[in-house]
Coordinates of C-alpha atoms and ligand atoms in Angstrom, one line a residue:
M130 CA -16.6 21.1 -3.9
V131 CA -13.9 20.7 -6.6
Y132 CA -10.7 19.2 -5.2
D133 CA -7.4 19.9 -6.8
V134 CA -6.6 16.2 -6.8
I135 CA -8.5 13.0 -6.2
I136 CA -6.3 10.0 -5.5
A137 CA -7.8 6.5 -6.0
G138 CA -6.3 4.2 -3.3
A139 CA -5.1 4.7 0.2
G140 CA -2.2 2.2 -0.1
P141 CA 1.3 3.4 0.8
V142 CA 1.8 5.2 -2.5
G143 CA -1.5 7.0 -2.6
L144 CA -1.0 8.1 1.0
F145 CA 2.5 9.4 0.5
L146 CA 1.5 11.2 -2.7
A147 CA -1.4 12.8 -0.7
C148 CA 1.2 14.1 1.9
E149 CA 3.4 15.5 -0.8
L150 CA 0.5 17.3 -2.5
R151 CA -0.7 18.8 0.8
L152 CA 2.8 20.0 1.6
A153 CA 2.5 22.1 -1.5
K154 CA -0.9 23.3 -0.3
V155 CA -3.2 21.8 -2.8
S156 CA -6.5 20.1 -1.7
V157 CA -6.6 16.3 -1.8
L158 CA -9.3 13.7 -1.5
V159 CA -8.2 10.0 -1.2
L160 CA -10.9 7.5 -2.1
E161 CA -10.2 4.0 -0.8
K162 CA -12.1 0.9 -1.7
S163 CA -11.6 -1.1 1.4
E164 CA -13.3 -0.2 4.7
D165 CA -10.7 -2.0 6.8
P166 CA -7.0 -1.0 6.6
H167 CA -5.9 -4.2 8.5
S168 CA -4.9 -7.5 6.9
P169 CA -2.7 -10.4 8.0
L170 CA -0.9 -9.9 4.7
K171 CA 0.1 -6.4 5.7
Q172 CA 1.5 -7.7 9.0
L173 CA 4.8 -9.4 9.7
P174 CA 6.2 -11.6 8.4
F175 CA 4.2 -11.4 5.1
G176 CA 3.9 -7.6 5.4
M177 CA 7.6 -7.1 5.6
R178 CA 8.7 -4.5 3.0
G179 CA 12.4 -3.8 2.5
L180 CA 13.0 0.0 2.0
W181 CA 15.8 1.1 -0.2
G182 CA 18.0 4.2 0.2
P183 CA 15.9 6.7 -1.8
S184 CA 12.7 5.8 0.1
I185 CA 14.5 6.2 3.5
E186 CA 16.0 9.5 2.4
A187 CA 12.5 10.7 1.3
F188 CA 11.0 9.9 4.7
Y189 CA 14.0 11.4 6.6
R190 CA 13.6 14.6 4.6
R191 CA 9.9 14.8 5.4
G192 CA 10.4 14.1 9.1
L193 CA 8.9 10.6 9.0
L194 CA 11.9 8.4 9.3
E195 CA 11.7 7.6 13.0
R196 CA 8.0 6.6 12.7
M197 CA 8.7 4.3 9.7
A198 CA 11.6 2.4 11.4
P199 CA 10.6 -1.0 12.8
P200 CA 10.0 -1.4 16.5
P201 CA 13.0 -2.8 18.3
R202 CA 13.0 -6.6 18.5
A203 CA 15.4 -9.3 19.8
E204 CA 18.6 -9.3 17.8
G205 CA 18.3 -11.9 15.0
A206 CA 14.6 -12.6 15.6
P207 CA 12.9 -14.1 12.5
G208 CA 11.6 -11.4 10.1
Q209 CA 13.8 -8.9 11.9
P210 CA 14.5 -6.0 9.6
R211 CA 18.3 -5.4 9.6
P212 CA 19.5 -1.9 9.9
G213 CA 22.9 -1.1 8.5
S214 CA 25.1 1.8 7.5
I215 CA 25.7 2.1 3.8
G216 CA 28.0 5.1 4.0
S217 CA 31.1 5.6 6.0
G218 CA 29.7 4.4 9.4
A219 CA 31.0 1.5 11.4
P220 CA 31.9 -1.5 9.1
L221 CA 29.2 -4.1 9.0
R222 CA 29.3 -7.8 8.3
G223 CA 26.6 -10.2 7.3
P224 CA 23.8 -10.3 4.7
A225 CA 23.2 -6.9 3.1
G226 CA 20.6 -7.9 0.6
H227 CA 20.1 -10.6 -2.1
F228 CA 19.5 -11.3 -5.8
A229 CA 17.1 -14.2 -6.3
G230 CA 18.0 -15.3 -2.7
I231 CA 21.7 -15.2 -3.2
Q232 CA 23.0 -12.9 -0.5
F233 CA 25.7 -10.3 -0.7
D234 CA 27.7 -9.3 2.3
Y235 CA 28.3 -5.9 3.8
R236 CA 32.0 -6.5 4.2
N237 CA 32.4 -6.8 0.4
I238 CA 30.6 -3.6 -0.5
D239 CA 32.9 -0.7 -1.4
S240 CA 30.7 2.3 -0.7
S241 CA 33.6 4.7 -1.2
R242 CA 32.8 4.5 -4.9
W243 CA 29.6 6.4 -4.2
T244 CA 31.3 9.7 -4.4
Y245 CA 28.4 11.9 -3.5
R246 CA 27.2 10.1 -0.3
L247 CA 27.6 11.6 3.2
P248 CA 26.9 9.8 6.4
G249 CA 23.7 11.0 8.1
P250 CA 20.4 9.8 9.7
A251 CA 19.2 8.4 6.4
D252 CA 22.4 6.5 5.8
T253 CA 20.7 3.2 6.8
Q254 CA 18.5 0.5 5.4
F255 CA 15.7 -1.5 7.0
G256 CA 12.4 -3.2 6.4
S257 CA 9.2 -2.0 7.7
E258 CA 5.8 -3.6 8.2
M259 CA 3.3 -2.6 5.5
E260 CA 0.5 -1.9 8.0
Q261 CA 2.8 0.4 10.0
L262 CA 3.8 2.3 6.9
E263 CA 0.2 2.8 6.0
R264 CA -0.7 3.8 9.6
V265 CA 2.1 6.4 9.8
L266 CA 1.3 7.8 6.3
S267 CA -2.4 7.9 7.0
A268 CA -1.9 9.8 10.3
H269 CA 0.5 12.2 8.6
A270 CA -1.8 12.8 5.7
L271 CA -4.7 13.6 8.0
S272 CA -2.6 15.9 10.1
L273 CA -1.7 17.8 6.9
G274 CA -5.4 18.2 6.0
V275 CA -5.9 15.3 3.5
E276 CA -9.4 14.0 3.3
I277 CA -9.7 10.2 3.2
Q278 CA -12.9 8.4 2.5
R279 CA -12.8 4.6 3.0
G280 CA -15.4 2.2 1.5
H281 CA -15.4 4.4 -1.6
G282 CA -13.9 2.3 -4.4
V283 CA -13.5 4.3 -7.6
E284 CA -16.0 2.7 -10.1
G285 CA -15.5 5.0 -13.0
F286 CA -14.9 8.6 -14.1
E287 CA -15.3 11.1 -16.9
H288 CA -12.6 13.5 -17.8
S289 CA -12.5 16.6 -20.0
S290 CA -9.7 19.0 -20.7
D291 CA -10.8 21.0 -17.6
D292 CA -11.7 18.5 -14.9
V293 CA -12.5 15.0 -13.8
T294 CA -15.7 13.6 -12.3
V295 CA -15.2 10.4 -10.3
R296 CA -17.9 7.9 -9.3
A297 CA -17.2 6.1 -6.1
G298 CA -19.5 4.5 -3.4
G299 CA -22.6 5.8 -5.1
Q300 CA -21.4 9.4 -5.1
R301 CA -19.8 11.8 -7.6
F302 CA -16.7 13.7 -6.7
H303 CA -15.1 16.5 -8.8
A304 CA -11.4 17.4 -9.2
R305 CA -8.9 19.0 -11.5
F306 CA -6.7 15.9 -11.6
L307 CA -7.2 12.2 -10.8
V308 CA -4.3 10.0 -9.8
G309 CA -4.7 6.2 -9.9
C310 CA -2.8 4.7 -6.9
D311 CA -5.2 1.8 -6.9
G312 CA -2.7 -1.0 -7.2
A313 CA -1.9 -3.7 -9.7
R314 CA -5.4 -4.2 -11.1
S315 CA -6.0 -0.4 -11.2
T316 CA -9.5 0.6 -12.3
V317 CA -8.2 4.1 -13.2
R318 CA -5.5 2.6 -15.5
K319 CA -8.0 0.3 -17.2
Q320 CA -10.8 2.9 -17.6
A321 CA -8.5 5.6 -18.9
G322 CA -7.1 3.2 -21.5
F323 CA -3.5 3.3 -20.5
E324 CA -1.4 0.9 -22.6
F325 CA 0.1 -1.7 -20.1
V326 CA 2.8 -3.8 -21.8
G327 CA 5.3 -6.4 -20.7
T328 CA 6.0 -10.1 -20.1
E329 CA 3.6 -12.8 -19.0
P330 CA 4.2 -14.9 -15.8
E331 CA 6.3 -18.1 -15.5
F332 CA 5.2 -19.0 -12.0
T333 CA 2.6 -18.7 -9.3
G334 CA 4.1 -17.4 -6.1
Y335 CA 2.5 -18.3 -2.8
S336 CA 2.7 -16.7 0.6
I337 CA 1.3 -19.1 3.2
Q338 CA 1.1 -19.6 6.9
V339 CA 0.6 -23.3 7.8
D340 CA 0.9 -25.9 10.6
I341 CA 3.3 -28.6 9.5
A342 CA 2.7 -32.1 10.9
D343 CA 6.5 -32.8 11.1
P344 CA 8.4 -29.5 10.9
S345 CA 11.8 -31.3 10.7
I346 CA 10.9 -32.3 7.1
L347 CA 11.1 -28.7 5.9
P348 CA 14.3 -26.8 6.7
L349 CA 14.3 -23.1 7.3
G350 CA 15.8 -20.7 4.6
R351 CA 15.6 -20.5 0.8
H352 CA 15.9 -23.7 -1.3
Y353 CA 16.0 -24.3 -5.0
T354 CA 14.9 -27.7 -6.0
P355 CA 14.6 -29.4 -9.4
T356 CA 10.9 -28.5 -9.4
G357 CA 10.7 -25.0 -7.9
M358 CA 11.7 -22.8 -5.0
Y359 CA 10.6 -22.3 -1.4
T360 CA 11.6 -20.1 1.5
Q361 CA 10.6 -20.8 5.1
W362 CA 11.3 -17.6 7.0
Q363 CA 10.2 -18.9 10.3
P364 CA 8.4 -22.2 11.2
G365 CA 5.2 -22.3 9.2
F366 CA 5.7 -19.0 7.3
I367 CA 6.5 -20.0 3.7
G368 CA 6.9 -18.4 0.3
M369 CA 7.1 -20.6 -2.7
A370 CA 7.3 -20.4 -6.5
D371 CA 5.5 -23.0 -8.7
F372 CA 6.5 -22.7 -12.3
D373 CA 3.0 -23.3 -13.7
G374 CA 3.0 -20.3 -16.0
G375 CA 1.0 -18.4 -13.4
A376 CA -1.9 -20.6 -14.1
F377 CA -3.2 -21.0 -10.6
H378 CA -3.1 -17.4 -9.6
R379 CA -6.7 -16.1 -8.9
T380 CA -8.3 -19.0 -10.8
E381 CA -9.1 -21.6 -8.1
P382 CA -9.9 -21.6 -4.4
M383 CA -6.9 -22.0 -2.2
T384 CA -7.4 -25.2 -0.2
R385 CA -5.1 -26.9 2.3
E386 CA -4.9 -29.9 -0.1
H387 CA -3.8 -27.7 -3.0
V388 CA -1.2 -25.9 -1.0
Q389 CA 0.1 -29.1 0.4
A390 CA 0.4 -30.6 -3.1
V391 CA 2.3 -27.6 -4.4
L392 CA 4.6 -27.5 -1.4
R393 CA 5.3 -31.2 -1.8
R394 CA 6.1 -30.6 -5.5
V395 CA 8.4 -27.6 -5.0
S396 CA 10.1 -28.9 -1.9
C397 CA 10.5 -32.5 -3.2
T398 CA 9.4 -33.7 0.2
D399 CA 6.2 -35.5 1.5
V400 CA 5.4 -32.7 3.9
T401 CA 2.0 -32.8 5.5
L402 CA 0.0 -29.7 6.4
D403 CA -2.3 -29.9 9.4
A404 CA -3.8 -26.5 8.8
L405 CA -3.8 -23.6 6.4
H406 CA -4.2 -20.2 8.2
V407 CA -3.2 -17.5 5.6
A408 CA -2.7 -17.9 1.9
S409 CA -2.3 -15.5 -1.0
T410 CA -0.8 -15.8 -4.5
W411 CA 1.1 -13.5 -6.8
T412 CA 3.0 -14.0 -10.1
D413 CA 6.0 -12.6 -11.9
R414 CA 3.9 -10.9 -14.5
A415 CA 5.9 -7.8 -15.4
H416 CA 4.0 -5.0 -17.1
Q417 CA 4.4 -1.2 -17.2
A418 CA 2.2 1.6 -18.5
T419 CA 3.8 3.2 -21.6
T420 CA 3.1 6.6 -20.2
Y421 CA 2.1 7.7 -16.7
R422 CA -0.1 10.6 -17.8
K423 CA -3.1 10.9 -20.0
G424 CA -4.4 14.5 -19.8
R425 CA -5.8 15.0 -16.3
V426 CA -5.3 11.3 -15.3
L427 CA -2.0 10.0 -13.9
L428 CA -0.8 6.8 -12.5
A429 CA 1.7 6.0 -9.6
G430 CA 2.8 2.9 -7.8
D431 CA 1.6 -0.6 -8.8
S432 CA -1.1 0.9 -11.0
A433 CA 1.7 2.1 -13.3
H434 CA 4.0 -1.0 -13.1
I435 CA 3.8 -4.5 -11.8
H436 CA 6.4 -7.2 -11.3
S437 CA 7.1 -10.0 -8.9
P438 CA 8.1 -9.1 -5.4
L439 CA 11.5 -10.7 -6.0
G440 CA 14.1 -8.3 -4.8
G441 CA 11.4 -6.2 -3.0
Q442 CA 11.4 -3.0 -5.1
G443 CA 7.8 -2.4 -6.1
L444 CA 6.9 -0.2 -3.1
N445 CA 10.2 1.7 -3.3
L446 CA 9.4 2.4 -6.9
G447 CA 6.0 3.7 -6.0
F448 CA 7.3 6.0 -3.3
G449 CA 9.8 7.4 -5.8
D450 CA 6.9 8.0 -8.2
A451 CA 4.9 9.9 -5.5
L452 CA 8.0 12.0 -4.5
N453 CA 8.6 12.9 -8.2
L454 CA 5.0 13.6 -9.0
G455 CA 3.8 15.5 -5.9
W456 CA 5.6 18.8 -6.4
K457 CA 5.2 18.8 -10.2
L458 CA 1.5 18.3 -10.0
A459 CA 1.1 20.8 -7.3
A460 CA 3.1 23.4 -9.3
T461 CA 0.9 22.7 -12.3
I462 CA -2.3 23.2 -10.3
R463 CA -0.9 26.4 -8.7
G464 CA -0.1 27.7 -12.2
E465 CA 3.6 28.0 -11.5
A466 CA 4.9 25.1 -13.5
P467 CA 7.1 25.7 -16.5
D468 CA 6.2 24.0 -19.8
G469 CA 6.6 20.3 -19.7
L470 CA 7.1 19.9 -16.0
L471 CA 4.3 17.5 -15.5
D472 CA 5.3 15.4 -18.4
S473 CA 8.8 15.1 -17.0
Y474 CA 7.2 12.8 -14.4
T475 CA 6.9 10.0 -17.1
T476 CA 10.3 10.9 -18.6
E477 CA 12.1 10.6 -15.3
R478 CA 10.2 7.7 -13.7
H479 CA 9.5 5.4 -16.6
P480 CA 13.1 4.4 -17.2
I481 CA 13.6 3.7 -13.5
G482 CA 10.5 1.5 -13.5
A483 CA 11.7 -0.4 -16.6
R484 CA 15.0 -1.1 -14.9
V485 CA 13.3 -2.5 -11.9
L486 CA 11.1 -4.7 -14.0
D487 CA 14.2 -6.1 -15.8
W488 CA 15.9 -6.7 -12.5
S489 CA 12.9 -8.9 -11.4
R490 CA 12.9 -10.7 -14.7
A491 CA 16.6 -11.5 -14.4
Q492 CA 15.9 -13.1 -11.0
V493 CA 13.2 -15.2 -12.5
S494 CA 15.7 -16.5 -15.1
L495 CA 17.9 -17.6 -12.2
M496 CA 15.1 -19.2 -10.3
R497 CA 13.7 -21.5 -13.0
P498 CA 13.9 -25.2 -12.1
S499 CA 16.4 -26.1 -14.8
Q500 CA 20.0 -27.1 -15.1
H501 CA 20.6 -23.9 -17.1
S502 CA 19.4 -21.8 -14.2
R503 CA 21.5 -23.7 -11.7
A504 CA 24.5 -23.1 -13.9
L505 CA 23.7 -19.3 -14.0
E506 CA 23.2 -19.4 -10.2
A507 CA 26.7 -20.8 -9.6
I508 CA 28.2 -17.9 -11.7
V509 CA 26.2 -15.2 -9.9
R510 CA 27.2 -16.8 -6.5
D511 CA 30.9 -16.4 -7.6
L512 CA 30.5 -12.8 -8.7
I513 CA 28.4 -11.7 -5.8
E514 CA 31.3 -12.8 -3.5
T515 CA 33.7 -10.3 -5.1
R516 CA 34.1 -6.7 -4.1
D517 CA 33.0 -5.4 -7.6
G518 CA 30.1 -7.9 -7.6
A519 CA 28.8 -7.1 -4.1
T520 CA 29.1 -3.3 -4.8
Y521 CA 27.2 -3.7 -8.1
F522 CA 24.4 -5.7 -6.5
A523 CA 24.2 -3.2 -3.5
E524 CA 23.9 -0.3 -6.0
R525 CA 21.0 -2.0 -7.7
V526 CA 19.2 -3.3 -4.7
W527 CA 19.6 -0.2 -2.6
G528 CA 19.1 2.3 -5.4
A529 CA 22.4 3.8 -4.3
T530 CA 23.3 5.3 -7.7
L531 CA 19.8 6.2 -8.9
R532 CA 20.0 9.1 -11.3
Y533 CA 17.6 10.9 -13.6
D534 CA 18.9 12.1 -17.0
L535 CA 18.4 15.8 -16.7
G536 CA 20.6 16.6 -19.6
E537 CA 23.3 18.3 -17.5
D538 CA 27.0 17.3 -17.4
H539 CA 27.8 17.7 -13.7
P540 CA 27.9 14.2 -12.2
L541 CA 25.7 15.2 -9.3
V542 CA 22.8 16.6 -11.4
G543 CA 19.9 14.2 -11.4
R544 CA 21.0 12.4 -8.2
S545 CA 19.7 12.7 -4.8
C546 CA 21.4 15.5 -2.9
P547 CA 24.0 14.5 -0.3
D548 CA 22.9 15.1 3.3
F549 CA 25.3 18.2 3.7
E550 CA 25.7 19.4 7.3
L551 CA 26.0 23.2 7.3
E552 CA 28.4 25.1 9.5
D553 CA 25.5 26.0 11.8
G554 CA 24.7 22.3 12.3
T555 CA 21.6 22.2 10.0
R556 CA 21.4 19.2 7.8
L557 CA 20.1 19.3 4.2
G558 CA 17.4 16.8 5.2
T559 CA 15.9 19.3 7.6
L560 CA 16.0 22.1 5.1
L561 CA 13.9 20.0 2.7
R562 CA 11.2 19.3 5.3
D563 CA 8.7 21.8 4.0
G564 CA 9.1 20.7 0.4
T565 CA 10.5 23.9 -1.1
G566 CA 13.5 24.0 -3.5
L567 CA 16.9 25.1 -2.3
L568 CA 19.7 27.2 -3.7
L569 CA 22.7 26.2 -1.6
D570 CA 25.4 28.7 -1.7
F571 CA 28.5 27.3 0.2
G572 CA 30.7 30.1 -1.0
H573 CA 28.5 33.1 -0.1
E574 CA 28.7 34.4 -3.7
A575 CA 27.4 37.9 -4.1
S576 CA 26.1 37.0 -7.6
L577 CA 23.9 34.3 -6.1
Q578 CA 22.7 36.5 -3.2
A579 CA 21.2 38.7 -5.9
L580 CA 18.9 35.8 -6.8
D581 CA 17.4 35.5 -3.3
G582 CA 13.6 35.6 -3.4
L583 CA 13.3 35.8 -7.2
W584 CA 11.2 32.5 -7.2
G585 CA 9.2 33.5 -4.2
D586 CA 8.6 30.7 -1.7
R587 CA 9.4 28.1 -4.4
V588 CA 13.2 28.4 -3.9
R589 CA 14.9 29.1 -0.6
Y590 CA 18.3 30.7 -0.7
V591 CA 20.7 29.3 1.9
A592 CA 24.2 30.8 2.2
H593 CA 26.2 28.7 4.6
D594 CA 29.3 26.7 4.1
A595 CA 29.1 22.9 4.7
K596 CA 31.3 21.0 7.0
D597 CA 32.1 18.7 4.0
R598 CA 31.0 20.4 0.7
L599 CA 32.4 17.5 -1.5
G600 CA 34.2 20.0 -3.7
L601 CA 31.0 21.9 -4.6
R602 CA 30.5 25.7 -4.4
A603 CA 26.8 25.9 -5.1
L604 CA 23.8 23.8 -6.1
L605 CA 20.1 24.0 -6.8
V606 CA 17.9 21.3 -5.2
R607 CA 14.4 20.4 -6.3
P608 CA 11.6 19.9 -3.8
D609 CA 12.0 16.1 -4.2
G610 CA 15.7 16.4 -3.0
F611 CA 17.2 15.8 -6.4
V612 CA 19.9 18.1 -7.7
A613 CA 18.9 20.3 -10.6
W614 CA 22.2 22.2 -11.0
A615 CA 25.6 22.1 -9.4
S616 CA 28.9 23.9 -9.7
D617 CA 32.4 23.1 -8.5
T618 CA 33.7 26.5 -9.6
I619 CA 32.6 30.1 -9.2
P620 CA 28.9 29.8 -10.2
R621 CA 27.6 31.8 -13.1
P622 CA 24.2 33.4 -12.1
E623 CA 22.8 32.9 -15.6
E624 CA 23.3 29.1 -15.2
V625 CA 21.3 29.2 -12.0
T626 CA 18.6 31.3 -13.5
R627 CA 18.3 29.0 -16.4
A628 CA 18.1 25.9 -14.2
A629 CA 15.7 27.5 -11.7
S630 CA 13.4 28.7 -14.5
R631 CA 13.4 25.2 -16.0
W632 CA 12.2 23.6 -12.7
F633 CA 10.4 26.5 -10.9
G634 CA 9.0 28.5 -13.7
T635 CA 9.1 32.3 -14.2
R636 CA 10.6 34.6 -11.6
D637 CA 8.3 36.6 -9.4
H638 CA 10.0 39.9 -10.2
Ligands
FAD756 C1 4.8 -10.8 -0.9 C2 5.2 -9.4 -1.3 C3 6.4 -8.9 -0.8 C4 6.7 -7.6 -1.2 N1 7.9 -7.1 -0.7 C5 8.3 -5.8 -1.1 C6 9.5 -5.3 -0.5 O1 10.2 -5.8 0.3 N2 9.8 -4.0 -1.0 C7 9.1 -3.3 -1.9 O2 9.5 -2.2 -2.3 N3 8.0 -3.9 -2.4 C8 7.5 -5.1 -2.0 N4 6.4 -5.6 -2.5 C9 5.6 -4.8 -3.4 C10 4.7 -3.8 -2.7 O3 3.9 -4.4 -1.7 C11 3.8 -3.0 -3.7 O4 4.6 -2.6 -4.8 C12 3.1 -1.9 -3.0 O5 2.2 -2.3 -2.0 C13 2.4 -1.0 -4.0 O6 1.8 0.1 -3.3 P1 0.6 0.8 -4.0 O7 0.1 1.8 -3.0 O8 0.9 1.3 -5.3 O9 -0.5 -0.3 -4.2 P2 -1.3 -1.2 -3.1 O10 -0.4 -1.4 -1.9 O11 -1.8 -2.3 -3.9 O12 -2.5 -0.2 -2.6 C14 -3.6 0.0 -3.5 C15 -4.7 0.5 -2.7 O13 -5.8 0.9 -3.6 C16 -7.0 0.3 -3.1 N5 -7.9 0.2 -4.3 C17 -7.9 -0.8 -5.2 N6 -8.8 -0.6 -6.2 C18 -9.4 0.6 -5.8 C19 -10.4 1.4 -6.4 N7 -11.0 1.0 -7.5 N8 -10.8 2.6 -5.8 C20 -10.1 3.0 -4.7 N9 -9.2 2.2 -4.0 C21 -8.8 1.1 -4.6 C22 -6.6 -1.0 -2.5 O14 -7.6 -1.4 -1.5 C23 -5.3 -0.5 -1.8 O15 -5.5 0.0 -0.5 C24 5.9 -6.9 -2.1 C25 4.7 -7.4 -2.6 C26 4.4 -8.7 -2.2 C27 3.1 -9.2 -2.7

């Protein structure tokens, strides 16, 4: 059998991409190296992953949001994901996010500046457990007809201008496209020869679960010291950064003695560890593929970009890649894609990735155990307390103002579409569930009605007014929920035709 797409890696990004591709009715095989989807590092508290606005919106629009949200726990319990409204819901107080551990507060955020936001079910933020995310996405992928083969690590592949042959688990699989979602050390990226450039690490980060002989020695919370940084989320669950240039990462066995020595050094205490239960390391190496496509081979998620987990944006970046790539790759396979559609995946996603890498680098600068960094920290603390500062940090951390440069003037073009509620009560999020594009005609314009059906099932024409139309008369929304064209005045059909042809290809009639 020749699959339309083989995805290497059943991590969260590979699974979400598989769902997006199946939604567009192309055949998908996911090959996953590991037999067992479970790991303590995917479970709370280490497996906690903060989700930003665009990811939450994407899950809402695909009907997955409720299953992604964390199970209810006692208020304020350690590791508790904190839901919160970022639109015009009830005012919230307390920590809303952080930059290098410096928190900004809900009460300082001026979300009224985000002109094109509307309150709705996705107007929230929370963290979710990695294992839960993978479980939900895996079940959803299977229900859509994705084939997943575990214990089949991709070992290599050959690709021509027509197809790709993949070697995995002693078998050969054939497909029209291969997407590497196989994480930071991606085999696909290395074998296809993608250039992967960036900055080298300054520290080794540790995530550990330990028994501490005298817990009173090590206070909870995040602490910068003259020799490093550590965070104790709950007793015995610790993250720490040792500024060794990343030297220890993956080079030596992780013993209790070593971890204790590092913890003593970075905490400036004589803490004693009775036992080491879980330990893993990571670094702040920040690299990015210079392109996300080479012919029939593409990259998404950590295989395309790596950076430290500081600020928790890597997974969100990967979900955004999958959302952007899925419909474009499917349209290419179905022969419907206009010229350049698949290459717009790199054009749109690469700058977003580069920005996130820089965001993580900026946090490293502030974390260094130096007097210069403490001075910088003091300034950031002052700024983050202000309304402008908190709003700026919220925009960056939540992805609230994420925008692709689509070369159009209207300020909404390139942004995620607001969650309009139509006069019949339908919300935009529900209209996007099946992954088709939308032509929203709030003003029932006769000129737009004439375009109904011209792009077949690729664009659905919806003529309903919205309860709050934010001054708009009509807009064209891509399957990923981003606005391709918008008009505040009487729309000109030729503009819509031009925009629809750019994203959805030639008309059916
Ligand atoms: C401590 C920590 C905290 C983090 N916190 C956050 C956060 O709060 N928010 C956030 O957005 N991000 C966070 N991240 C980053 C986030 O976890 C990653 O960006 C995300 O897991 C990337 O997903 P992925 O699917 O691209 O890769 P992975 O999750 O690495 O999945 C890759 C999959 O591919 C498989 N694989 C590997 N090689 C092969 C092969 N050759 N063939 C087939 N399969 C293969 C692997 O087994 C794995 O299942 C954090 C990371 C860490 C380490």
